[in-house]
Tab-separated table of N, CA and C in Angstrom:
chain	number	residue	atom	x	y	z
U	179	MET	N	-17.349	-113.769	-48.827
U	179	MET	CA	-16.450	-112.655	-48.666
U	179	MET	C	-17.015	-111.408	-49.340
U	180	GLU	N	-16.879	-110.313	-48.652
U	180	GLU	CA	-17.408	-109.057	-49.169
U	180	GLU	C	-16.432	-108.446	-50.160
U	181	LYS	N	-16.946	-107.949	-51.252
U	181	LYS	CA	-16.132	-107.320	-52.277
U	181	LYS	C	-15.705	-105.932	-51.812
U	182	ILE	N	-14.463	-105.555	-52.113
U	182	ILE	CA	-13.946	-104.247	-51.738
U	182	ILE	C	-14.443	-103.214	-52.743
U	183	ASN	N	-15.029	-102.156	-52.226
U	183	ASN	CA	-15.535	-101.074	-53.058
U	183	ASN	C	-14.366	-100.126	-53.346
U	184	LYS	N	-13.870	-100.135	-54.571
U	184	LYS	CA	-12.705	-99.326	-54.944
U	184	LYS	C	-12.976	-97.837	-54.817
U	185	GLN	N	-14.201	-97.417	-55.011
U	185	GLN	CA	-14.520	-96.006	-54.903
U	185	GLN	C	-14.415	-95.518	-53.458
U	186	ARG	N	-14.691	-96.365	-52.507
U	186	ARG	CA	-14.588	-95.992	-51.096
U	186	ARG	C	-13.141	-96.116	-50.606
U	187	LEU	N	-12.406	-97.018	-51.193
U	187	LEU	CA	-11.026	-97.269	-50.775
U	187	LEU	C	-10.068	-96.186	-51.276
U	188	LEU	N	-10.317	-95.652	-52.460
U	188	LEU	CA	-9.425	-94.661	-53.055
U	188	LEU	C	-9.236	-93.418	-52.173
U	189	PRO	N	-10.274	-92.802	-51.621
U	189	PRO	CA	-10.037	-91.632	-50.753
U	189	PRO	C	-9.221	-91.973	-49.504
U	190	ILE	N	-9.399	-93.158	-48.977
U	190	ILE	CA	-8.630	-93.582	-47.797
U	190	ILE	C	-7.157	-93.717	-48.158
U	191	VAL	N	-6.870	-94.338	-49.281
U	191	VAL	CA	-5.485	-94.513	-49.728
U	191	VAL	C	-4.843	-93.147	-49.980
U	192	ILE	N	-5.551	-92.262	-50.619
U	192	ILE	CA	-5.033	-90.920	-50.895
U	192	ILE	C	-4.778	-90.178	-49.580
U	193	PHE	N	-5.676	-90.293	-48.635
U	193	PHE	CA	-5.510	-89.639	-47.336
U	193	PHE	C	-4.267	-90.172	-46.620
U	194	LEU	N	-4.101	-91.481	-46.580
U	194	LEU	CA	-2.924	-92.078	-45.919
U	194	LEU	C	-1.637	-91.690	-46.637
U	195	TRP	N	-1.665	-91.658	-47.942
U	195	TRP	CA	-0.488	-91.265	-48.715
U	195	TRP	C	-0.121	-89.809	-48.420
U	196	THR	N	-1.134	-88.950	-48.291
U	196	THR	CA	-0.910	-87.542	-47.954
U	196	THR	C	-0.324	-87.406	-46.558
U	197	LEU	N	-0.849	-88.156	-45.615
U	197	LEU	CA	-0.298	-88.132	-44.253
U	197	LEU	C	1.168	-88.544	-44.237
U	198	GLN	N	1.488	-89.576	-44.990
U	198	GLN	CA	2.876	-90.047	-45.037
U	198	GLN	C	3.768	-88.965	-45.613
U	199	GLY	N	3.297	-88.272	-46.633
U	199	GLY	CA	4.065	-87.192	-47.240
U	199	GLY	C	4.259	-86.017	-46.303
U	200	CYS	N	3.346	-85.838	-45.380
U	200	CYS	CA	3.454	-84.750	-44.404
U	200	CYS	C	4.416	-85.096	-43.275
U	201	GLY	N	4.807	-86.316	-43.215
U	201	GLY	CA	5.790	-86.686	-42.208
U	201	GLY	C	5.230	-87.430	-41.013
U	202	PHE	N	3.925	-87.643	-40.965
U	202	PHE	CA	3.360	-88.326	-39.815
U	202	PHE	C	3.871	-89.758	-39.680
U	203	PHE	N	4.090	-90.409	-40.800
U	203	PHE	CA	4.576	-91.781	-40.766
U	203	PHE	C	5.991	-91.885	-41.321
U	204	SER	N	6.614	-90.763	-41.496
U	204	SER	CA	7.937	-90.725	-42.115
U	204	SER	C	9.030	-91.087	-41.121
U	205	ALA	N	10.063	-91.769	-41.607
U	205	ALA	CA	11.214	-92.107	-40.773
U	205	ALA	C	12.303	-91.049	-40.887
U	206	VAL	N	12.008	-89.944	-41.581
U	206	VAL	CA	12.997	-88.883	-41.751
U	206	VAL	C	13.019	-88.024	-40.493
U	207	SER	N	14.200	-87.794	-39.991
U	207	SER	CA	14.364	-86.908	-38.842
U	207	SER	C	14.697	-85.524	-39.372
U	208	TYR	N	13.960	-84.521	-38.916
U	208	TYR	CA	14.155	-83.180	-39.430
U	208	TYR	C	15.138	-82.380	-38.595
U	209	TYR	N	15.666	-81.344	-39.202
U	209	TYR	CA	16.611	-80.428	-38.576
U	209	TYR	C	16.075	-79.937	-37.240
U	210	ASP	N	16.953	-79.922	-36.263
U	210	ASP	CA	16.590	-79.459	-34.934
U	210	ASP	C	17.577	-78.362	-34.531
U	211	PRO	N	17.119	-77.112	-34.390
U	211	PRO	CA	18.033	-76.027	-34.037
U	211	PRO	C	18.695	-76.231	-32.671
U	212	THR	N	18.042	-76.930	-31.769
U	212	THR	CA	18.640	-77.211	-30.459
U	212	THR	C	19.848	-78.125	-30.624
U	213	THR	N	19.713	-79.147	-31.439
U	213	THR	CA	20.833	-80.051	-31.706
U	213	THR	C	21.980	-79.286	-32.340
U	214	HIS	N	21.668	-78.473	-33.320
U	214	HIS	CA	22.698	-77.692	-34.011
U	214	HIS	C	23.434	-76.787	-33.032
U	215	ARG	N	22.698	-76.074	-32.196
U	215	ARG	CA	23.306	-75.175	-31.211
U	215	ARG	C	24.163	-75.963	-30.210
U	216	ASN	N	23.638	-77.082	-29.722
U	216	ASN	CA	24.393	-77.904	-28.763
U	216	ASN	C	25.724	-78.367	-29.356
U	217	LEU	N	25.685	-78.851	-30.574
U	217	LEU	CA	26.909	-79.348	-31.212
U	217	LEU	C	27.918	-78.222	-31.442
U	218	TYR	N	27.430	-77.095	-31.903
U	218	TYR	CA	28.329	-75.969	-32.167
U	218	TYR	C	28.988	-75.469	-30.878
U	219	GLU	N	28.176	-75.313	-29.835
U	219	GLU	CA	28.729	-74.862	-28.555
U	219	GLU	C	29.739	-75.866	-28.003
U	220	LEU	N	29.399	-77.134	-28.060
U	220	LEU	CA	30.307	-78.166	-27.551
U	220	LEU	C	31.613	-78.199	-28.327
U	221	LYS	N	31.534	-77.986	-29.620
U	221	LYS	CA	32.744	-77.948	-30.432
U	221	LYS	C	33.666	-76.818	-29.965
U	222	ILE	N	33.106	-75.659	-29.750
U	222	ILE	CA	33.904	-74.504	-29.321
U	222	ILE	C	34.478	-74.726	-27.924
U	223	TYR	N	33.641	-75.198	-26.992
U	223	TYR	CA	34.123	-75.450	-25.628
U	223	TYR	C	35.256	-76.478	-25.623
U	224	THR	N	35.097	-77.502	-26.441
U	224	THR	CA	36.116	-78.556	-26.507
U	224	THR	C	37.412	-78.008	-27.090
U	225	GLN	N	37.320	-77.152	-28.087
U	225	GLN	CA	38.525	-76.550	-28.656
U	225	GLN	C	39.289	-75.757	-27.604
U	226	PHE	N	38.581	-74.957	-26.833
U	226	PHE	CA	39.235	-74.182	-25.784
U	226	PHE	C	39.858	-75.086	-24.724
U	227	LEU	N	39.156	-76.143	-24.369
U	227	LEU	CA	39.694	-77.078	-23.374
U	227	LEU	C	40.968	-77.739	-23.892
U	228	TYR	N	40.945	-78.223	-25.129
U	228	TYR	CA	42.126	-78.881	-25.701
U	228	TYR	C	43.309	-77.921	-25.779
U	229	GLU	N	43.041	-76.669	-26.086
U	229	GLU	CA	44.112	-75.667	-26.099
U	229	GLU	C	44.770	-75.571	-24.722
U	230	SER	N	43.949	-75.675	-23.679
U	230	SER	CA	44.477	-75.559	-22.316
U	230	SER	C	45.291	-76.779	-21.892
U	231	PHE	N	45.179	-77.867	-22.623
U	231	PHE	CA	45.927	-79.077	-22.265
U	231	PHE	C	47.429	-78.934	-22.506
U	232	GLN	N	47.850	-77.810	-23.045
U	232	GLN	CA	49.275	-77.528	-23.193
U	232	GLN	C	49.835	-76.876	-21.930
U	233	GLU	N	48.951	-76.583	-20.989
U	233	GLU	CA	49.367	-75.993	-19.721
U	233	GLU	C	49.608	-77.099	-18.696
U	234	ASP	N	50.211	-76.731	-17.582
U	234	ASP	CA	50.546	-77.722	-16.557
U	234	ASP	C	49.324	-78.324	-15.872
U	235	SER	N	48.319	-77.498	-15.599
U	235	SER	CA	47.151	-78.001	-14.871
U	235	SER	C	45.962	-78.189	-15.816
U	236	VAL	N	45.057	-79.046	-15.391
U	236	VAL	CA	43.852	-79.329	-16.160
U	236	VAL	C	42.662	-78.721	-15.426
U	237	ASP	N	41.812	-78.059	-16.170
U	237	ASP	CA	40.600	-77.480	-15.610
U	237	ASP	C	39.520	-78.577	-15.589
U	238	TYR	N	39.494	-79.338	-14.491
U	238	TYR	CA	38.572	-80.473	-14.416
U	238	TYR	C	37.115	-80.043	-14.319
U	239	TRP	N	36.860	-78.821	-13.874
U	239	TRP	CA	35.490	-78.322	-13.886
U	239	TRP	C	34.998	-78.233	-15.332
U	240	SER	N	35.851	-77.737	-16.233
U	240	SER	CA	35.474	-77.648	-17.652
U	240	SER	C	35.309	-79.028	-18.258
U	241	VAL	N	36.197	-79.952	-17.889
U	241	VAL	CA	36.088	-81.327	-18.391
U	241	VAL	C	34.727	-81.905	-18.001
U	242	LYS	N	34.370	-81.784	-16.728
U	242	LYS	CA	33.086	-82.321	-16.250
U	242	LYS	C	31.914	-81.606	-16.910
U	243	ASN	N	32.011	-80.312	-17.077
U	243	ASN	CA	30.940	-79.541	-17.689
U	243	ASN	C	30.710	-79.958	-19.142
U	244	ILE	N	31.789	-80.107	-19.894
U	244	ILE	CA	31.659	-80.524	-21.299
U	244	ILE	C	31.122	-81.945	-21.383
U	245	LYS	N	31.621	-82.828	-20.528
U	245	LYS	CA	31.144	-84.222	-20.558
U	245	LYS	C	29.661	-84.279	-20.196
U	246	LEU	N	29.261	-83.513	-19.198
U	246	LEU	CA	27.849	-83.462	-18.820
U	246	LEU	C	27.000	-82.983	-19.989
U	247	LYS	N	27.447	-81.955	-20.674
U	247	LYS	CA	26.703	-81.414	-21.816
U	247	LYS	C	26.667	-82.427	-22.972
U	248	LEU	N	27.770	-83.143	-23.193
U	248	LEU	CA	27.783	-84.178	-24.234
U	248	LEU	C	26.781	-85.294	-23.915
U	249	ILE	N	26.769	-85.730	-22.672
U	249	ILE	CA	25.842	-86.796	-22.271
U	249	ILE	C	24.397	-86.307	-22.376
U	250	ALA	N	24.143	-85.076	-21.950
U	250	ALA	CA	22.790	-84.523	-22.053
U	250	ALA	C	22.355	-84.417	-23.516
U	251	THR	N	23.266	-83.999	-24.383
U	251	THR	CA	22.961	-83.901	-25.812
U	251	THR	C	22.688	-85.282	-26.397
U	252	LEU	N	23.475	-86.260	-26.001
U	252	LEU	CA	23.272	-87.634	-26.466
U	252	LEU	C	21.895	-88.144	-26.031
U	253	GLU	N	21.537	-87.934	-24.785
U	253	GLU	CA	20.234	-88.394	-24.284
U	253	GLU	C	19.095	-87.664	-24.992
U	254	TYR	N	19.267	-86.387	-25.249
U	254	TYR	CA	18.267	-85.618	-25.993
U	254	TYR	C	18.036	-86.245	-27.367
U	255	GLU	N	19.114	-86.599	-28.038
U	255	GLU	CA	18.993	-87.211	-29.366
U	255	GLU	C	18.350	-88.592	-29.293
U	256	LYS	N	18.715	-89.372	-28.304
U	256	LYS	CA	18.124	-90.713	-28.153
U	256	LYS	C	16.620	-90.625	-27.929
U	257	GLU	N	16.188	-89.620	-27.187
U	257	GLU	CA	14.762	-89.469	-26.890
U	257	GLU	C	13.931	-89.139	-28.122
U	258	LYS	N	14.565	-88.663	-29.170
U	258	LYS	CA	13.833	-88.320	-30.380
U	258	LYS	C	13.490	-89.551	-31.209
U	259	GLY	N	13.996	-90.720	-30.794
U	259	GLY	CA	13.560	-91.975	-31.396
U	259	GLY	C	14.413	-92.474	-32.547
U	260	GLU	N	13.922	-93.529	-33.137
U	260	GLU	CA	14.632	-94.272	-34.182
U	260	GLU	C	15.051	-93.414	-35.380
U	261	PRO	N	14.213	-92.493	-35.865
U	261	PRO	CA	14.654	-91.684	-37.014
U	261	PRO	C	15.904	-90.849	-36.732
U	262	ASN	N	16.212	-90.651	-35.471
U	262	ASN	CA	17.365	-89.828	-35.108
U	262	ASN	C	18.542	-90.665	-34.603
U	263	LYS	N	18.487	-91.954	-34.849
U	263	LYS	CA	19.508	-92.877	-34.342
U	263	LYS	C	20.912	-92.518	-34.836
U	264	LYS	N	21.041	-92.138	-36.089
U	264	LYS	CA	22.362	-91.824	-36.646
U	264	LYS	C	22.990	-90.610	-35.958
U	265	THR	N	22.195	-89.608	-35.655
U	265	THR	CA	22.717	-88.443	-34.948
U	265	THR	C	23.201	-88.836	-33.561
U	266	ALA	N	22.427	-89.666	-32.876
U	266	ALA	CA	22.836	-90.145	-31.555
U	266	ALA	C	24.140	-90.938	-31.651
U	267	GLU	N	24.279	-91.743	-32.689
U	267	GLU	CA	25.519	-92.513	-32.878
U	267	GLU	C	26.709	-91.587	-33.112
U	268	GLN	N	26.503	-90.527	-33.861
U	268	GLN	CA	27.586	-89.564	-34.107
U	268	GLN	C	28.008	-88.882	-32.803
U	269	ILE	N	27.048	-88.537	-31.980
U	269	ILE	CA	27.372	-87.900	-30.703
U	269	ILE	C	28.066	-88.887	-29.774
U	270	GLN	N	27.677	-90.141	-29.838
U	270	GLN	CA	28.359	-91.178	-29.044
U	270	GLN	C	29.835	-91.261	-29.441
U	271	LEU	N	30.126	-91.173	-30.728
U	271	LEU	CA	31.517	-91.187	-31.189
U	271	LEU	C	32.289	-89.975	-30.665
U	272	ILE	N	31.643	-88.820	-30.655
U	272	ILE	CA	32.277	-87.608	-30.115
U	272	ILE	C	32.592	-87.808	-28.639
U	273	LEU	N	31.637	-88.348	-27.902
U	273	LEU	CA	31.829	-88.590	-26.474
U	273	LEU	C	32.993	-89.550	-26.224
U	274	GLU	N	33.080	-90.602	-27.012
U	274	GLU	CA	34.174	-91.566	-26.864
U	274	GLU	C	35.524	-90.930	-27.182
U	275	GLU	N	35.573	-90.122	-28.220
U	275	GLU	CA	36.813	-89.427	-28.588
U	275	GLU	C	37.221	-88.451	-27.478
U	276	PHE	N	36.254	-87.757	-26.933
U	276	PHE	CA	36.511	-86.826	-25.834
U	276	PHE	C	37.080	-87.571	-24.624
U	277	ASP	N	36.440	-88.675	-24.261
U	277	ASP	CA	36.921	-89.483	-23.128
U	277	ASP	C	38.350	-89.965	-23.358
U	278	ASP	N	38.645	-90.406	-24.574
U	278	ASP	CA	40.007	-90.864	-24.905
U	278	ASP	C	41.024	-89.736	-24.730
U	279	ALA	N	40.651	-88.535	-25.143
U	279	ALA	CA	41.561	-87.391	-25.018
U	279	ALA	C	41.813	-87.058	-23.548
U	280	ILE	N	40.791	-87.149	-22.738
U	280	ILE	CA	40.943	-86.852	-21.312
U	280	ILE	C	41.865	-87.879	-20.656
U	281	VAL	N	41.661	-89.139	-20.973
U	281	VAL	CA	42.530	-90.199	-20.434
U	281	VAL	C	43.968	-89.968	-20.881
U	282	ASN	N	44.137	-89.641	-22.148
U	282	ASN	CA	45.473	-89.375	-22.678
U	282	ASN	C	46.139	-88.237	-21.928
U	283	ARG	N	45.393	-87.165	-21.699
U	283	ARG	CA	45.963	-86.001	-20.997
U	283	ARG	C	46.342	-86.354	-19.566
U	284	LYS	N	45.511	-87.135	-18.888
U	284	LYS	CA	45.790	-87.542	-17.505
U	284	LYS	C	47.040	-88.428	-17.429
U	285	GLU	N	47.123	-89.370	-18.358
U	285	GLU	CA	48.215	-90.346	-18.312
U	285	GLU	C	49.534	-89.791	-18.833
U	286	GLN	N	49.489	-88.962	-19.864
U	286	GLN	CA	50.724	-88.523	-20.511
U	286	GLN	C	51.143	-87.106	-20.149
U	287	GLY	N	50.287	-86.412	-19.424
U	287	GLY	CA	50.658	-85.064	-19.009
U	287	GLY	C	50.407	-84.029	-20.086
U	288	LYS	N	51.022	-82.903	-19.910
U	288	LYS	CA	50.860	-81.734	-20.775
U	288	LYS	C	51.091	-82.103	-22.244
U	289	TRP	N	50.211	-81.606	-23.102
U	289	TRP	CA	50.313	-81.897	-24.526
U	289	TRP	C	51.297	-80.962	-25.206
U	290	ASN	N	51.993	-81.521	-26.208
U	290	ASN	CA	52.796	-80.661	-27.063
U	290	ASN	C	51.905	-80.194	-28.225
U	291	GLU	N	52.450	-79.382	-29.079
U	291	GLU	CA	51.675	-78.811	-30.194
U	291	GLU	C	51.095	-79.895	-31.109
U	292	THR	N	51.874	-80.916	-31.394
U	292	THR	CA	51.423	-82.007	-32.276
U	292	THR	C	50.269	-82.777	-31.655
U	293	GLN	N	50.394	-83.110	-30.370
U	293	GLN	CA	49.309	-83.833	-29.693
U	293	GLN	C	48.020	-83.008	-29.712
U	294	LYS	N	48.153	-81.730	-29.401
U	294	LYS	CA	46.986	-80.848	-29.386
U	294	LYS	C	46.351	-80.781	-30.772
U	295	ASN	N	47.158	-80.570	-31.791
U	295	ASN	CA	46.635	-80.457	-33.155
U	295	ASN	C	45.973	-81.753	-33.616
U	296	ASN	N	46.570	-82.894	-33.299
U	296	ASN	CA	45.978	-84.184	-33.676
U	296	ASN	C	44.640	-84.397	-32.978
U	297	ALA	N	44.596	-84.104	-31.677
U	297	ALA	CA	43.358	-84.283	-30.922
U	297	ALA	C	42.274	-83.332	-31.427
U	298	LEU	N	42.650	-82.082	-31.680
U	298	LEU	CA	41.684	-81.110	-32.216
U	298	LEU	C	41.174	-81.543	-33.587
U	299	ASN	N	42.061	-82.010	-34.421
U	299	ASN	CA	41.674	-82.466	-35.752
U	299	ASN	C	40.670	-83.620	-35.662
U	300	ASN	N	40.957	-84.581	-34.791
U	300	ASN	CA	40.075	-85.749	-34.652
U	300	ASN	C	38.689	-85.358	-34.147
U	301	ILE	N	38.641	-84.579	-33.075
U	301	ILE	CA	37.330	-84.227	-32.494
U	301	ILE	C	36.576	-83.258	-33.391
U	302	ASN	N	37.289	-82.340	-34.050
U	302	ASN	CA	36.618	-81.392	-34.942
U	302	ASN	C	35.996	-82.098	-36.145
U	303	LYS	N	36.672	-83.120	-36.671
U	303	LYS	CA	36.088	-83.882	-37.780
U	303	LYS	C	34.775	-84.527	-37.356
U	304	LEU	N	34.760	-85.088	-36.143
U	304	LEU	CA	33.534	-85.721	-35.661
U	304	LEU	C	32.421	-84.696	-35.452
U	305	PHE	N	32.769	-83.561	-34.855
U	305	PHE	CA	31.767	-82.501	-34.693
U	305	PHE	C	31.271	-82.011	-36.052
U	306	ASP	N	32.178	-81.821	-36.996
U	306	ASP	CA	31.792	-81.322	-38.324
U	306	ASP	C	30.845	-82.287	-39.034
U	307	ILE	N	31.088	-83.579	-38.891
U	307	ILE	CA	30.190	-84.575	-39.488
U	307	ILE	C	28.805	-84.477	-38.863
U	308	ALA	N	28.755	-84.397	-37.543
U	308	ALA	CA	27.459	-84.321	-36.858
U	308	ALA	C	26.726	-83.026	-37.201
U	309	ILE	N	27.434	-81.908	-37.206
U	309	ILE	CA	26.818	-80.615	-37.536
U	309	ILE	C	26.338	-80.610	-38.981
U	310	SER	N	27.174	-81.093	-39.884
U	310	SER	CA	26.806	-81.149	-41.297
U	310	SER	C	25.587	-82.044	-41.517
U	311	SER	N	25.557	-83.167	-40.832
U	311	SER	CA	24.412	-84.073	-40.958
U	311	SER	C	23.132	-83.403	-40.484
U	312	GLU	N	23.237	-82.641	-39.401
U	312	GLU	CA	22.055	-81.950	-38.874
U	312	GLU	C	21.582	-80.883	-39.866
U	313	ILE	N	22.504	-80.134	-40.433
U	313	ILE	CA	22.141	-79.088	-41.404
U	313	ILE	C	21.496	-79.710	-42.640
U	314	LYS	N	22.014	-80.854	-43.074
U	314	LYS	CA	21.475	-81.505	-44.277
U	314	LYS	C	20.049	-81.995	-44.095
U	315	LYS	N	19.608	-82.124	-42.863
U	315	LYS	CA	18.235	-82.543	-42.613
U	315	LYS	C	17.256	-81.506	-43.167
U	316	ASN	N	17.676	-80.245	-43.282
U	316	ASN	CA	16.845	-79.213	-43.872
U	316	ASN	C	16.548	-79.519	-45.339
U	317	GLU	N	17.517	-80.131	-46.016
U	317	GLU	CA	17.357	-80.430	-47.441
U	317	GLU	C	16.300	-81.493	-47.684
U	318	LYS	N	15.997	-82.299	-46.680
U	318	LYS	CA	15.035	-83.382	-46.828
U	318	LYS	C	13.603	-82.908	-46.671
U	319	ARG	N	13.422	-81.682	-46.256
U	319	ARG	CA	12.068	-81.152	-46.027
U	319	ARG	C	11.351	-80.869	-47.303
């Protein structure tokens, strides 16, 4: 068996350690301004839609548009790989909450103030968690 030359091995170890510190092998997912913008816009669009659920008719074009954007945002996050799994999971929760609200509106009709406020509170908390998590990724840099 050949003896390992420590003098030759040390620069390789230092180089690999430096690469890991630069993020090449890191499992940390960094802040993405596209994700932040998508979440913020979706939060606002959803708030306006929920406000409209107190009216007699539902704007199904807006429902489809928001759902399409949520699904596109979810797929975008999934494509970023394993380090971004938690963000994708948070968006999945938002999508599920949104779907539940739409079903509720279809089945129960026009929302009263309490229903609207409860639904807004629930979805806004989920958006706030996802947005906050994305912003905190800057702190890891």
